[in-house]
Amino acid sequence: MVRLMGRSGTRTRRPGGPLARRQADAERSRRGRGAGVRAALAGRTVAGQVFVLHVVIVLLLVVAAVVALVLQVRNDSAVEARNRSVAVAAAFADGPGVREALRGPDPTAVLQPRAEAARRAAGVDFITVMDTDGIRYTHPEPDRIGRRFVGTIAPALAGRTVTEEIEGTIGPLVQAVVPVKAPDGTVEALVAAGITKDHVGGTADRQLPLLLTAAGVALVLATAGTALVSGRLLRQTHGLGPHEMTRMYEHHDAVLHAVREGVLIVGGQGTLLLANDEAHRLLSLPADAEGRHVRDLGLPSDTADLLASGRIATDEVHLVGDRLLAVSQRSTDSAGGPPGTVATLRDTTELRALSGRAESARERLDLLYDASVGVGTSLDVTRTAEELAELAVPRFADFATVDLFDAVLAGGRPEEVTPLRRTALSGVREDVPLYPVGRQIRFVASSPQGHSLRTGRPVLEPDLARASGWHAQDLEHTAQVVRYGVHSLITVPLRAGTLVLGVVSFWRTERQEPFDADELALAEELVARAAVSIDNARRYTREHSMAVTLQRSLLPRSLPDQNALDIAYRYLPAQAGVGGDWFDVLPLSGARVALVVGDVVGHGLHAAATMGRLRTAVHNFSALDLPPDELLTLLDELVGRIDQDEAADDDSAPVTGATCLYAVYDPVSRTCVTARAGHPPPVLVRPDGTVTFPDVPAGPPLGLGGLPFETARLELAEGSRLVLYTDGLVEDREHDIDEGLERLRGALASSGPTPEETCRAVLDARLPARGGDDIALLVARTRALGPDRVAEWDVPADPAAVGEVRARVTRRLAQWGLDELSFTTELLLSELVTNAIRYGGEPIRVRVLRDRALICEVADGSNTSPHLRYAAMTDEGGRGLFLVAQLAERWGTRYTPGGKVIWAEQPIP
């Protein structure tokens, strides 16, 4: 908890660069550590007080040990002195010849030498023999012989041993007096032995230095250990003192339990360590929840599993009782903290209710917005009505019907006396017993639809079972509708100004609640927006049909999939009428792509029809893999034949002019071969932004004949943009083509690198802003098929080389990760290479490309075209191309200036 609290807080931005900030952080950290150490030594922090307390305890233990040793040694010395003095005195008293010497004439002469010898041997300070009156016979100092013994002798005269501590002439000593008894038990004399305490206290002197040394080492080790513990405690408490720690914990505890967000701290084993008051309230936790496993707290299984799992979660919604709780969970050990997680809980029940109402309002706005952009996408009355019905189901109603007057469908003005026709019907199910599409209907005046048509106002019927006016329309039919489950209805008239074009009905079955007043207003707004589109479609039905025909003829439905070019295009029709501009993107063999832009002079359906014929012809000619100049030659001949056919019909007009530009881009060699027939030249934007107009021979327009077409070969760096367009982009009646080309150059120089950005920049700066001619714009950014995706080998004209080709292609496919295509690829190349060796001419070359498909090409020096045939059962050969056609997804032949190339494509899994 300390770690979590210490790391909380906001992060402030520090001035200076990253290096300066790191240096400043290091300096502050060093100063903070120094200040923390000083505070710790001064005892102002918790860590400092712990340090001082530990040191004082160690010092007290050392002092106590020294005192105890000294006292113990002193006690041991006294006991040892008593024991030794008693033993020496008793031993001497019982020694042989002592009693005889006492009875002799001169006891001192006999006993003095023996007493001194025994004293030195026993290590005592004196051995004194005395008579019963205490007069000494022996003493270490001879001048004291004959004097009275200093000490207590009465107990000894009674036959007992006496020990006592006295202050003798040689210092503090312990002495013992024992009796010398006669055989009959009487005391004949006394023997005293004594030893000073200094002579038995040397043990303390020897042990005390060792004890002090050990105490000093222990003090150093304890101080070092205490310093380490205090340092870690100092870091964990961030140098706070006891009062500050108390205030901090009280503050955090107050905040923790005051926030309106539940907080749970769960240990690494799933044990609940802490839960604030809000968490107890939201989860209905028991009072003794802390310390128990989260799975034992009676929580829902999904919530308990989340808290026990320790996984990271953000705003996961869990149902706990009648509350929807948003749970967020984070790990506590991500930055070196203790294992476990911290989870926060927010009650989103009321928020969900508010958000539900806001969501409902947003959905209604979305519905109206979608109606603005999704209804009226075409100038077709029927389609517009269908779009309205489809938009309303199921977002607004379960079923929606649109009924229009027949005159509106024909493009005329509505007439109230004519019947309506069911134009659109959309629903969640198809078996609804409503009038089908195409059915003519006459609504009675009492029905909701009839009332809306008559008054021009919407009608809400919340309960159809009780709507008598609606039942008057057709009792049997309306009863069937009610039995089906339709229970609520809104009818809104389709009004365009003062005209009522028809009526829209919204029916509800799935949802039990009926339509309300808010939904009535929404339906009225929705229908009002759709009515504008339906009226526009009514006004321009014929123009809409012509526009649809033109678009379908001019533009491809979708661009083909290919990897050689990034393509973007734009088509802008003329202000009035339809034109004959078109463009195409055509994938060719060998990963190449053909780009086509063409223009048929004139406007109207005739120009559009001619354009469609030319576009179809280009598709067919491109399938032959012809060079651009040859393709334009064939197209020129086709236009000439069209003119001849049209000249034979007095009601038709010949093609007054047609232009075309055809370019083929090869991503392997990064070359583009281009030819044009009277069409504006292409524009090349290099990767560095340089804009150039390549020198491509113009050639005559299509249909004139007489002159050959020429090609230009362009080397394109990867990322170059090739821009193809029609003349409507660069010229009109007020500006010549040169000015338009310069304007185009400027727009391309400032455009972005992508084809989409290029199209946008060109059309934003086009001249004129709104022309009288169509505009077709095609922008292609080149890609390159790198060497790592291309494999080429020269093959000698030797059948034995086929095996080496198979081995090489197998290795290359393994490098590409296409081992599963090895078998079919080997088989294809075996047949193609064998045919090239047998029937073709040198040089023979094999090329394998990895593009969207795996492409195998075999080139040879012969221009003899292979033919697919079905071999008879008895034929030994003739099945090679048949096998190629079965194994390959596509295959074909293209001719080159030096021979031909047979290719086959396989899909890459």
PDB file of N, CA and C in Angstrom, residues 654-732:
ATOM      1  N   PRO A 654     -22.342   8.085 -88.741  1.00  0.00           N
ATOM      2  CA  PRO A 654     -21.055   7.436 -88.537  1.00  0.00           C
ATOM      3  C   PRO A 654     -20.325   8.023 -87.332  1.00  0.00           C
ATOM      4  N   VAL A 655     -19.312   7.323 -86.938  1.00  0.00           N
ATOM      5  CA  VAL A 655     -18.482   7.819 -85.831  1.00  0.00           C
ATOM      6  C   VAL A 655     -17.682   8.998 -86.337  1.00  0.00           C
ATOM      7  N   THR A 656     -17.943  10.151 -85.768  1.00  0.00           N
ATOM      8  CA  THR A 656     -17.264  11.364 -86.247  1.00  0.00           C
ATOM      9  C   THR A 656     -15.852  11.486 -85.725  1.00  0.00           C
ATOM     10  N   GLY A 657     -15.472  10.718 -84.752  1.00  0.00           N
ATOM     11  CA  GLY A 657     -14.114  10.756 -84.225  1.00  0.00           C
ATOM     12  C   GLY A 657     -14.006   9.956 -82.953  1.00  0.00           C
ATOM     13  N   ALA A 658     -12.897   9.248 -82.815  1.00  0.00           N
ATOM     14  CA  ALA A 658     -12.648   8.472 -81.600  1.00  0.00           C
ATOM     15  C   ALA A 658     -11.150   8.426 -81.384  1.00  0.00           C
ATOM     16  N   THR A 659     -10.745   8.596 -80.117  1.00  0.00           N
ATOM     17  CA  THR A 659      -9.328   8.536 -79.766  1.00  0.00           C
ATOM     18  C   THR A 659      -9.135   7.473 -78.694  1.00  0.00           C
ATOM     19  N   CYS A 660      -7.893   7.022 -78.596  1.00  0.00           N
ATOM     20  CA  CYS A 660      -7.599   5.978 -77.603  1.00  0.00           C
ATOM     21  C   CYS A 660      -6.120   6.015 -77.269  1.00  0.00           C
ATOM     22  N   LEU A 661      -5.814   5.743 -76.009  1.00  0.00           N
ATOM     23  CA  LEU A 661      -4.434   5.568 -75.555  1.00  0.00           C
ATOM     24  C   LEU A 661      -4.364   4.213 -74.862  1.00  0.00           C
ATOM     25  N   TYR A 662      -3.380   3.418 -75.261  1.00  0.00           N
ATOM     26  CA  TYR A 662      -3.237   2.057 -74.727  1.00  0.00           C
ATOM     27  C   TYR A 662      -1.805   1.899 -74.222  1.00  0.00           C
ATOM     28  N   ALA A 663      -1.662   1.512 -72.945  1.00  0.00           N
ATOM     29  CA  ALA A 663      -0.339   1.351 -72.325  1.00  0.00           C
ATOM     30  C   ALA A 663      -0.288   0.021 -71.596  1.00  0.00           C
ATOM     31  N   VAL A 664       0.867  -0.650 -71.711  1.00  0.00           N
ATOM     32  CA  VAL A 664       1.077  -1.928 -71.043  1.00  0.00           C
ATOM     33  C   VAL A 664       2.272  -1.772 -70.106  1.00  0.00           C
ATOM     34  N   TYR A 665       2.050  -2.017 -68.821  1.00  0.00           N
ATOM     35  CA  TYR A 665       3.122  -1.900 -67.812  1.00  0.00           C
ATOM     36  C   TYR A 665       3.549  -3.284 -67.353  1.00  0.00           C
ATOM     37  N   ASP A 666       4.876  -3.494 -67.325  1.00  0.00           N
ATOM     38  CA  ASP A 666       5.460  -4.760 -66.877  1.00  0.00           C
ATOM     39  C   ASP A 666       6.168  -4.512 -65.546  1.00  0.00           C
ATOM     40  N   PRO A 667       5.681  -5.071 -64.416  1.00  0.00           N
ATOM     41  CA  PRO A 667       6.313  -4.788 -63.115  1.00  0.00           C
ATOM     42  C   PRO A 667       7.659  -5.473 -62.931  1.00  0.00           C
ATOM     43  N   VAL A 668       7.975  -6.454 -63.788  1.00  0.00           N
ATOM     44  CA  VAL A 668       9.279  -7.124 -63.652  1.00  0.00           C
ATOM     45  C   VAL A 668      10.382  -6.245 -64.209  1.00  0.00           C
ATOM     46  N   SER A 669      10.190  -5.757 -65.432  1.00  0.00           N
ATOM     47  CA  SER A 669      11.208  -4.894 -66.052  1.00  0.00           C
ATOM     48  C   SER A 669      10.973  -3.423 -65.756  1.00  0.00           C
ATOM     49  N   ARG A 670       9.836  -3.084 -65.133  1.00  0.00           N
ATOM     50  CA  ARG A 670       9.447  -1.710 -64.823  1.00  0.00           C
ATOM     51  C   ARG A 670       9.421  -0.831 -66.089  1.00  0.00           C
ATOM     52  N   THR A 671       8.937  -1.414 -67.171  1.00  0.00           N
ATOM     53  CA  THR A 671       8.807  -0.687 -68.427  1.00  0.00           C
ATOM     54  C   THR A 671       7.338  -0.555 -68.782  1.00  0.00           C
ATOM     55  N   CYS A 672       7.032   0.506 -69.501  1.00  0.00           N
ATOM     56  CA  CYS A 672       5.668   0.752 -69.958  1.00  0.00           C
ATOM     57  C   CYS A 672       5.731   1.051 -71.454  1.00  0.00           C
ATOM     58  N   VAL A 673       5.045   0.232 -72.258  1.00  0.00           N
ATOM     59  CA  VAL A 673       4.986   0.408 -73.707  1.00  0.00           C
ATOM     60  C   VAL A 673       3.649   1.064 -74.028  1.00  0.00           C
ATOM     61  N   THR A 674       3.701   2.210 -74.686  1.00  0.00           N
ATOM     62  CA  THR A 674       2.520   3.042 -74.879  1.00  0.00           C
ATOM     63  C   THR A 674       2.360   3.396 -76.353  1.00  0.00           C
ATOM     64  N   ALA A 675       1.102   3.436 -76.776  1.00  0.00           N
ATOM     65  CA  ALA A 675       0.756   3.928 -78.113  1.00  0.00           C
ATOM     66  C   ALA A 675      -0.561   4.687 -77.994  1.00  0.00           C
ATOM     67  N   ARG A 676      -0.737   5.709 -78.878  1.00  0.00           N
ATOM     68  CA  ARG A 676      -1.969   6.481 -78.816  1.00  0.00           C
ATOM     69  C   ARG A 676      -2.455   6.795 -80.228  1.00  0.00           C
ATOM     70  N   ALA A 677      -3.786   6.888 -80.287  1.00  0.00           N
ATOM     71  CA  ALA A 677      -4.425   7.190 -81.574  1.00  0.00           C
ATOM     72  C   ALA A 677      -5.181   8.495 -81.422  1.00  0.00           C
ATOM     73  N   GLY A 678      -4.472   9.617 -81.693  1.00  0.00           N
ATOM     74  CA  GLY A 678      -5.093  10.932 -81.626  1.00  0.00           C
ATOM     75  C   GLY A 678      -5.469  11.371 -80.220  1.00  0.00           C
ATOM     76  N   HIS A 679      -5.003  10.714 -79.204  1.00  0.00           N
ATOM     77  CA  HIS A 679      -5.393  11.011 -77.831  1.00  0.00           C
ATOM     78  C   HIS A 679      -4.338  11.903 -77.171  1.00  0.00           C
ATOM     79  N   PRO A 680      -4.728  12.734 -76.183  1.00  0.00           N
ATOM     80  CA  PRO A 680      -3.725  13.541 -75.466  1.00  0.00           C
ATOM     81  C   PRO A 680      -2.664  12.650 -74.838  1.00  0.00           C
ATOM     82  N   PRO A 681      -1.430  13.157 -74.759  1.00  0.00           N
ATOM     83  CA  PRO A 681      -0.335  12.317 -74.249  1.00  0.00           C
ATOM     84  C   PRO A 681      -0.485  12.049 -72.764  1.00  0.00           C
ATOM     85  N   PRO A 682       0.109  10.962 -72.291  1.00  0.00           N
ATOM     86  CA  PRO A 682       0.085  10.699 -70.845  1.00  0.00           C
ATOM     87  C   PRO A 682       1.030  11.642 -70.115  1.00  0.00           C
ATOM     88  N   VAL A 683       0.872  11.690 -68.798  1.00  0.00           N
ATOM     89  CA  VAL A 683       1.746  12.497 -67.949  1.00  0.00           C
ATOM     90  C   VAL A 683       2.450  11.548 -66.985  1.00  0.00           C
ATOM     91  N   LEU A 684       3.746  11.748 -66.820  1.00  0.00           N
ATOM     92  CA  LEU A 684       4.543  10.913 -65.911  1.00  0.00           C
ATOM     93  C   LEU A 684       5.007  11.767 -64.740  1.00  0.00           C
ATOM     94  N   VAL A 685       4.666  11.345 -63.535  1.00  0.00           N
ATOM     95  CA  VAL A 685       5.124  12.001 -62.305  1.00  0.00           C
ATOM     96  C   VAL A 685       6.116  11.058 -61.635  1.00  0.00           C
ATOM     97  N   ARG A 686       7.374  11.438 -61.651  1.00  0.00           N
ATOM     98  CA  ARG A 686       8.412  10.584 -61.068  1.00  0.00           C
ATOM     99  C   ARG A 686       8.348  10.616 -59.536  1.00  0.00           C
ATOM    100  N   PRO A 687       9.023   9.667 -58.879  1.00  0.00           N
ATOM    101  CA  PRO A 687       8.952   9.624 -57.410  1.00  0.00           C
ATOM    102  C   PRO A 687       9.411  10.898 -56.731  1.00  0.00           C
ATOM    103  N   ASP A 688      10.315  11.666 -57.383  1.00  0.00           N
ATOM    104  CA  ASP A 688      10.775  12.910 -56.760  1.00  0.00           C
ATOM    105  C   ASP A 688       9.841  14.080 -57.021  1.00  0.00           C
ATOM    106  N   GLY A 689       8.714  13.853 -57.702  1.00  0.00           N
ATOM    107  CA  GLY A 689       7.746  14.907 -57.956  1.00  0.00           C
ATOM    108  C   GLY A 689       7.897  15.585 -59.295  1.00  0.00           C
ATOM    109  N   THR A 690       8.905  15.217 -60.080  1.00  0.00           N
ATOM    110  CA  THR A 690       9.103  15.818 -61.401  1.00  0.00           C
ATOM    111  C   THR A 690       7.983  15.384 -62.339  1.00  0.00           C
ATOM    112  N   VAL A 691       7.402  16.350 -63.052  1.00  0.00           N
ATOM    113  CA  VAL A 691       6.294  16.083 -63.971  1.00  0.00           C
ATOM    114  C   VAL A 691       6.796  16.252 -65.394  1.00  0.00           C
ATOM    115  N   THR A 692       6.610  15.228 -66.200  1.00  0.00           N
ATOM    116  CA  THR A 692       7.024  15.267 -67.611  1.00  0.00           C
ATOM    117  C   THR A 692       5.906  14.715 -68.482  1.00  0.00           C
ATOM    118  N   PHE A 693       5.937  15.156 -69.750  1.00  0.00           N
ATOM    119  CA  PHE A 693       5.034  14.607 -70.764  1.00  0.00           C
ATOM    120  C   PHE A 693       5.873  13.743 -71.695  1.00  0.00           C
ATOM    121  N   PRO A 694       5.857  12.432 -71.551  1.00  0.00           N
ATOM    122  CA  PRO A 694       6.687  11.577 -72.401  1.00  0.00           C
ATOM    123  C   PRO A 694       6.356  11.766 -73.876  1.00  0.00           C
ATOM    124  N   ASP A 695       7.369  11.603 -74.697  1.00  0.00           N
ATOM    125  CA  ASP A 695       7.207  11.762 -76.138  1.00  0.00           C
ATOM    126  C   ASP A 695       6.641  10.469 -76.714  1.00  0.00           C
ATOM    127  N   VAL A 696       5.323  10.412 -76.798  1.00  0.00           N
ATOM    128  CA  VAL A 696       4.633   9.263 -77.376  1.00  0.00           C
ATOM    129  C   VAL A 696       4.059   9.694 -78.718  1.00  0.00           C
ATOM    130  N   PRO A 697       4.442   9.047 -79.812  1.00  0.00           N
ATOM    131  CA  PRO A 697       3.904   9.436 -81.127  1.00  0.00           C
ATOM    132  C   PRO A 697       2.388   9.466 -81.113  1.00  0.00           C
ATOM    133  N   ALA A 698       1.823  10.544 -81.695  1.00  0.00           N
ATOM    134  CA  ALA A 698       0.386  10.763 -81.574  1.00  0.00           C
ATOM    135  C   ALA A 698      -0.422   9.749 -82.351  1.00  0.00           C
ATOM    136  N   GLY A 699      -0.126   9.534 -83.597  1.00  0.00           N
ATOM    137  CA  GLY A 699      -0.932   8.649 -84.429  1.00  0.00           C
ATOM    138  C   GLY A 699      -2.259   9.294 -84.789  1.00  0.00           C
ATOM    139  N   PRO A 700      -2.886   8.840 -85.838  1.00  0.00           N
ATOM    140  CA  PRO A 700      -4.178   9.412 -86.248  1.00  0.00           C
ATOM    141  C   PRO A 700      -5.313   8.906 -85.381  1.00  0.00           C
ATOM    142  N   PRO A 701      -6.413   9.655 -85.307  1.00  0.00           N
ATOM    143  CA  PRO A 701      -7.576   9.140 -84.586  1.00  0.00           C
ATOM    144  C   PRO A 701      -8.075   7.851 -85.208  1.00  0.00           C
ATOM    145  N   LEU A 702      -8.849   7.113 -84.440  1.00  0.00           N
ATOM    146  CA  LEU A 702      -9.363   5.837 -84.916  1.00  0.00           C
ATOM    147  C   LEU A 702     -10.357   6.058 -86.060  1.00  0.00           C
ATOM    148  N   GLY A 703     -10.268   5.173 -87.050  1.00  0.00           N
ATOM    149  CA  GLY A 703     -11.191   5.216 -88.179  1.00  0.00           C
ATOM    150  C   GLY A 703     -10.656   5.904 -89.401  1.00  0.00           C
ATOM    151  N   LEU A 704      -9.543   6.649 -89.290  1.00  0.00           N
ATOM    152  CA  LEU A 704      -8.998   7.336 -90.449  1.00  0.00           C
ATOM    153  C   LEU A 704      -8.171   6.402 -91.306  1.00  0.00           C
ATOM    154  N   GLY A 705      -7.371   5.533 -90.662  1.00  0.00           N
ATOM    155  CA  GLY A 705      -6.564   4.578 -91.398  1.00  0.00           C
ATOM    156  C   GLY A 705      -5.449   5.258 -92.178  1.00  0.00           C
ATOM    157  N   GLY A 706      -4.624   4.420 -92.811  1.00  0.00           N
ATOM    158  CA  GLY A 706      -3.580   4.939 -93.692  1.00  0.00           C
ATOM    159  C   GLY A 706      -2.222   5.057 -93.048  1.00  0.00           C
ATOM    160  N   LEU A 707      -2.111   5.405 -91.790  1.00  0.00           N
ATOM    161  CA  LEU A 707      -0.819   5.585 -91.136  1.00  0.00           C
ATOM    162  C   LEU A 707      -0.666   4.569 -90.012  1.00  0.00           C
ATOM    163  N   PRO A 708       0.540   4.031 -89.862  1.00  0.00           N
ATOM    164  CA  PRO A 708       0.747   3.055 -88.775  1.00  0.00           C
ATOM    165  C   PRO A 708       0.858   3.775 -87.429  1.00  0.00           C
ATOM    166  N   PHE A 709       0.582   3.019 -86.418  1.00  0.00           N
ATOM    167  CA  PHE A 709       0.754   3.530 -85.043  1.00  0.00           C
ATOM    168  C   PHE A 709       2.139   3.148 -84.539  1.00  0.00           C
ATOM    169  N   GLU A 710       2.725   4.039 -83.719  1.00  0.00           N
ATOM    170  CA  GLU A 710       4.051   3.809 -83.175  1.00  0.00           C
ATOM    171  C   GLU A 710       3.976   3.742 -81.651  1.00  0.00           C
ATOM    172  N   THR A 711       4.939   3.018 -81.076  1.00  0.00           N
ATOM    173  CA  THR A 711       4.977   2.862 -79.617  1.00  0.00           C
ATOM    174  C   THR A 711       6.159   3.607 -79.025  1.00  0.00           C
ATOM    175  N   ALA A 712       6.044   3.907 -77.764  1.00  0.00           N
ATOM    176  CA  ALA A 712       7.127   4.500 -76.980  1.00  0.00           C
ATOM    177  C   ALA A 712       7.348   3.614 -75.756  1.00  0.00           C
ATOM    178  N   ARG A 713       8.608   3.361 -75.466  1.00  0.00           N
ATOM    179  CA  ARG A 713       8.961   2.503 -74.320  1.00  0.00           C
ATOM    180  C   ARG A 713       9.493   3.391 -73.200  1.00  0.00           C
ATOM    181  N   LEU A 714       8.825   3.362 -72.068  1.00  0.00           N
ATOM    182  CA  LEU A 714       9.192   4.210 -70.932  1.00  0.00           C
ATOM    183  C   LEU A 714       9.752   3.361 -69.805  1.00  0.00           C
ATOM    184  N   GLU A 715      10.874   3.808 -69.238  1.00  0.00           N
ATOM    185  CA  GLU A 715      11.442   3.176 -68.047  1.00  0.00           C
ATOM    186  C   GLU A 715      10.878   3.913 -66.821  1.00  0.00           C
ATOM    187  N   LEU A 716      10.143   3.197 -65.965  1.00  0.00           N
ATOM    188  CA  LEU A 716       9.467   3.821 -64.832  1.00  0.00           C
ATOM    189  C   LEU A 716      10.069   3.319 -63.524  1.00  0.00           C
ATOM    190  N   ALA A 717      10.531   4.242 -62.718  1.00  0.00           N
ATOM    191  CA  ALA A 717      10.995   3.867 -61.379  1.00  0.00           C
ATOM    192  C   ALA A 717       9.798   3.483 -60.518  1.00  0.00           C
ATOM    193  N   GLU A 718      10.054   2.601 -59.555  1.00  0.00           N
ATOM    194  CA  GLU A 718       8.960   2.195 -58.678  1.00  0.00           C
ATOM    195  C   GLU A 718       8.446   3.411 -57.914  1.00  0.00           C
ATOM    196  N   GLY A 719       7.127   3.555 -57.867  1.00  0.00           N
ATOM    197  CA  GLY A 719       6.519   4.707 -57.227  1.00  0.00           C
ATOM    198  C   GLY A 719       6.187   5.830 -58.179  1.00  0.00           C
ATOM    199  N   SER A 720       6.493   5.670 -59.471  1.00  0.00           N
ATOM    200  CA  SER A 720       6.109   6.667 -60.464  1.00  0.00           C
ATOM    201  C   SER A 720       4.603   6.625 -60.667  1.00  0.00           C
ATOM    202  N   ARG A 721       4.048   7.766 -61.064  1.00  0.00           N
ATOM    203  CA  ARG A 721       2.616   7.841 -61.332  1.00  0.00           C
ATOM    204  C   ARG A 721       2.393   8.152 -62.804  1.00  0.00           C
ATOM    205  N   LEU A 722       1.611   7.310 -63.460  1.00  0.00           N
ATOM    206  CA  LEU A 722       1.249   7.505 -64.857  1.00  0.00           C
ATOM    207  C   LEU A 722      -0.191   8.008 -64.882  1.00  0.00           C
ATOM    208  N   VAL A 723      -0.391   9.175 -65.494  1.00  0.00           N
ATOM    209  CA  VAL A 723      -1.692   9.842 -65.494  1.00  0.00           C
ATOM    210  C   VAL A 723      -2.249   9.818 -66.911  1.00  0.00           C
ATOM    211  N   LEU A 724      -3.402   9.179 -67.081  1.00  0.00           N
ATOM    212  CA  LEU A 724      -4.121   9.124 -68.360  1.00  0.00           C
ATOM    213  C   LEU A 724      -5.440   9.871 -68.196  1.00  0.00           C
ATOM    214  N   TYR A 725      -5.891  10.557 -69.249  1.00  0.00           N
ATOM    215  CA  TYR A 725      -7.054  11.418 -69.132  1.00  0.00           C
ATOM    216  C   TYR A 725      -7.656  11.618 -70.520  1.00  0.00           C
ATOM    217  N   THR A 726      -8.836  12.202 -70.533  1.00  0.00           N
ATOM    218  CA  THR A 726      -9.454  12.585 -71.803  1.00  0.00           C
ATOM    219  C   THR A 726      -9.370  14.099 -71.968  1.00  0.00           C
ATOM    220  N   ASP A 727      -9.685  14.564 -73.181  1.00  0.00           N
ATOM    221  CA  ASP A 727      -9.440  15.977 -73.490  1.00  0.00           C
ATOM    222  C   ASP A 727     -10.372  16.911 -72.726  1.00  0.00           C
ATOM    223  N   GLY A 728     -11.469  16.383 -72.172  1.00  0.00           N
ATOM    224  CA  GLY A 728     -12.342  17.254 -71.397  1.00  0.00           C
ATOM    225  C   GLY A 728     -11.665  17.815 -70.160  1.00  0.00           C
ATOM    226  N   LEU A 729     -10.546  17.216 -69.739  1.00  0.00           N
ATOM    227  CA  LEU A 729      -9.835  17.702 -68.555  1.00  0.00           C
ATOM    228  C   LEU A 729      -8.981  18.920 -68.862  1.00  0.00           C
ATOM    229  N   VAL A 730      -8.503  19.054 -70.100  1.00  0.00           N
ATOM    230  CA  VAL A 730      -7.484  20.071 -70.387  1.00  0.00           C
ATOM    231  C   VAL A 730      -7.934  21.108 -71.414  1.00  0.00           C
ATOM    232  N   GLU A 731      -9.116  20.959 -71.996  1.00  0.00           N
ATOM    233  CA  GLU A 731      -9.520  21.961 -72.992  1.00  0.00           C
ATOM    234  C   GLU A 731     -11.035  22.120 -72.991  1.00  0.00           C
ATOM    235  N   ASP A 732     -11.445  23.281 -73.422  1.00  0.00           N
ATOM    236  CA  ASP A 732     -12.845  23.569 -73.699  1.00  0.00           C
ATOM    237  C   ASP A 732     -12.895  24.713 -74.701  1.00  0.00           C
TER     238      ASP A 732
END
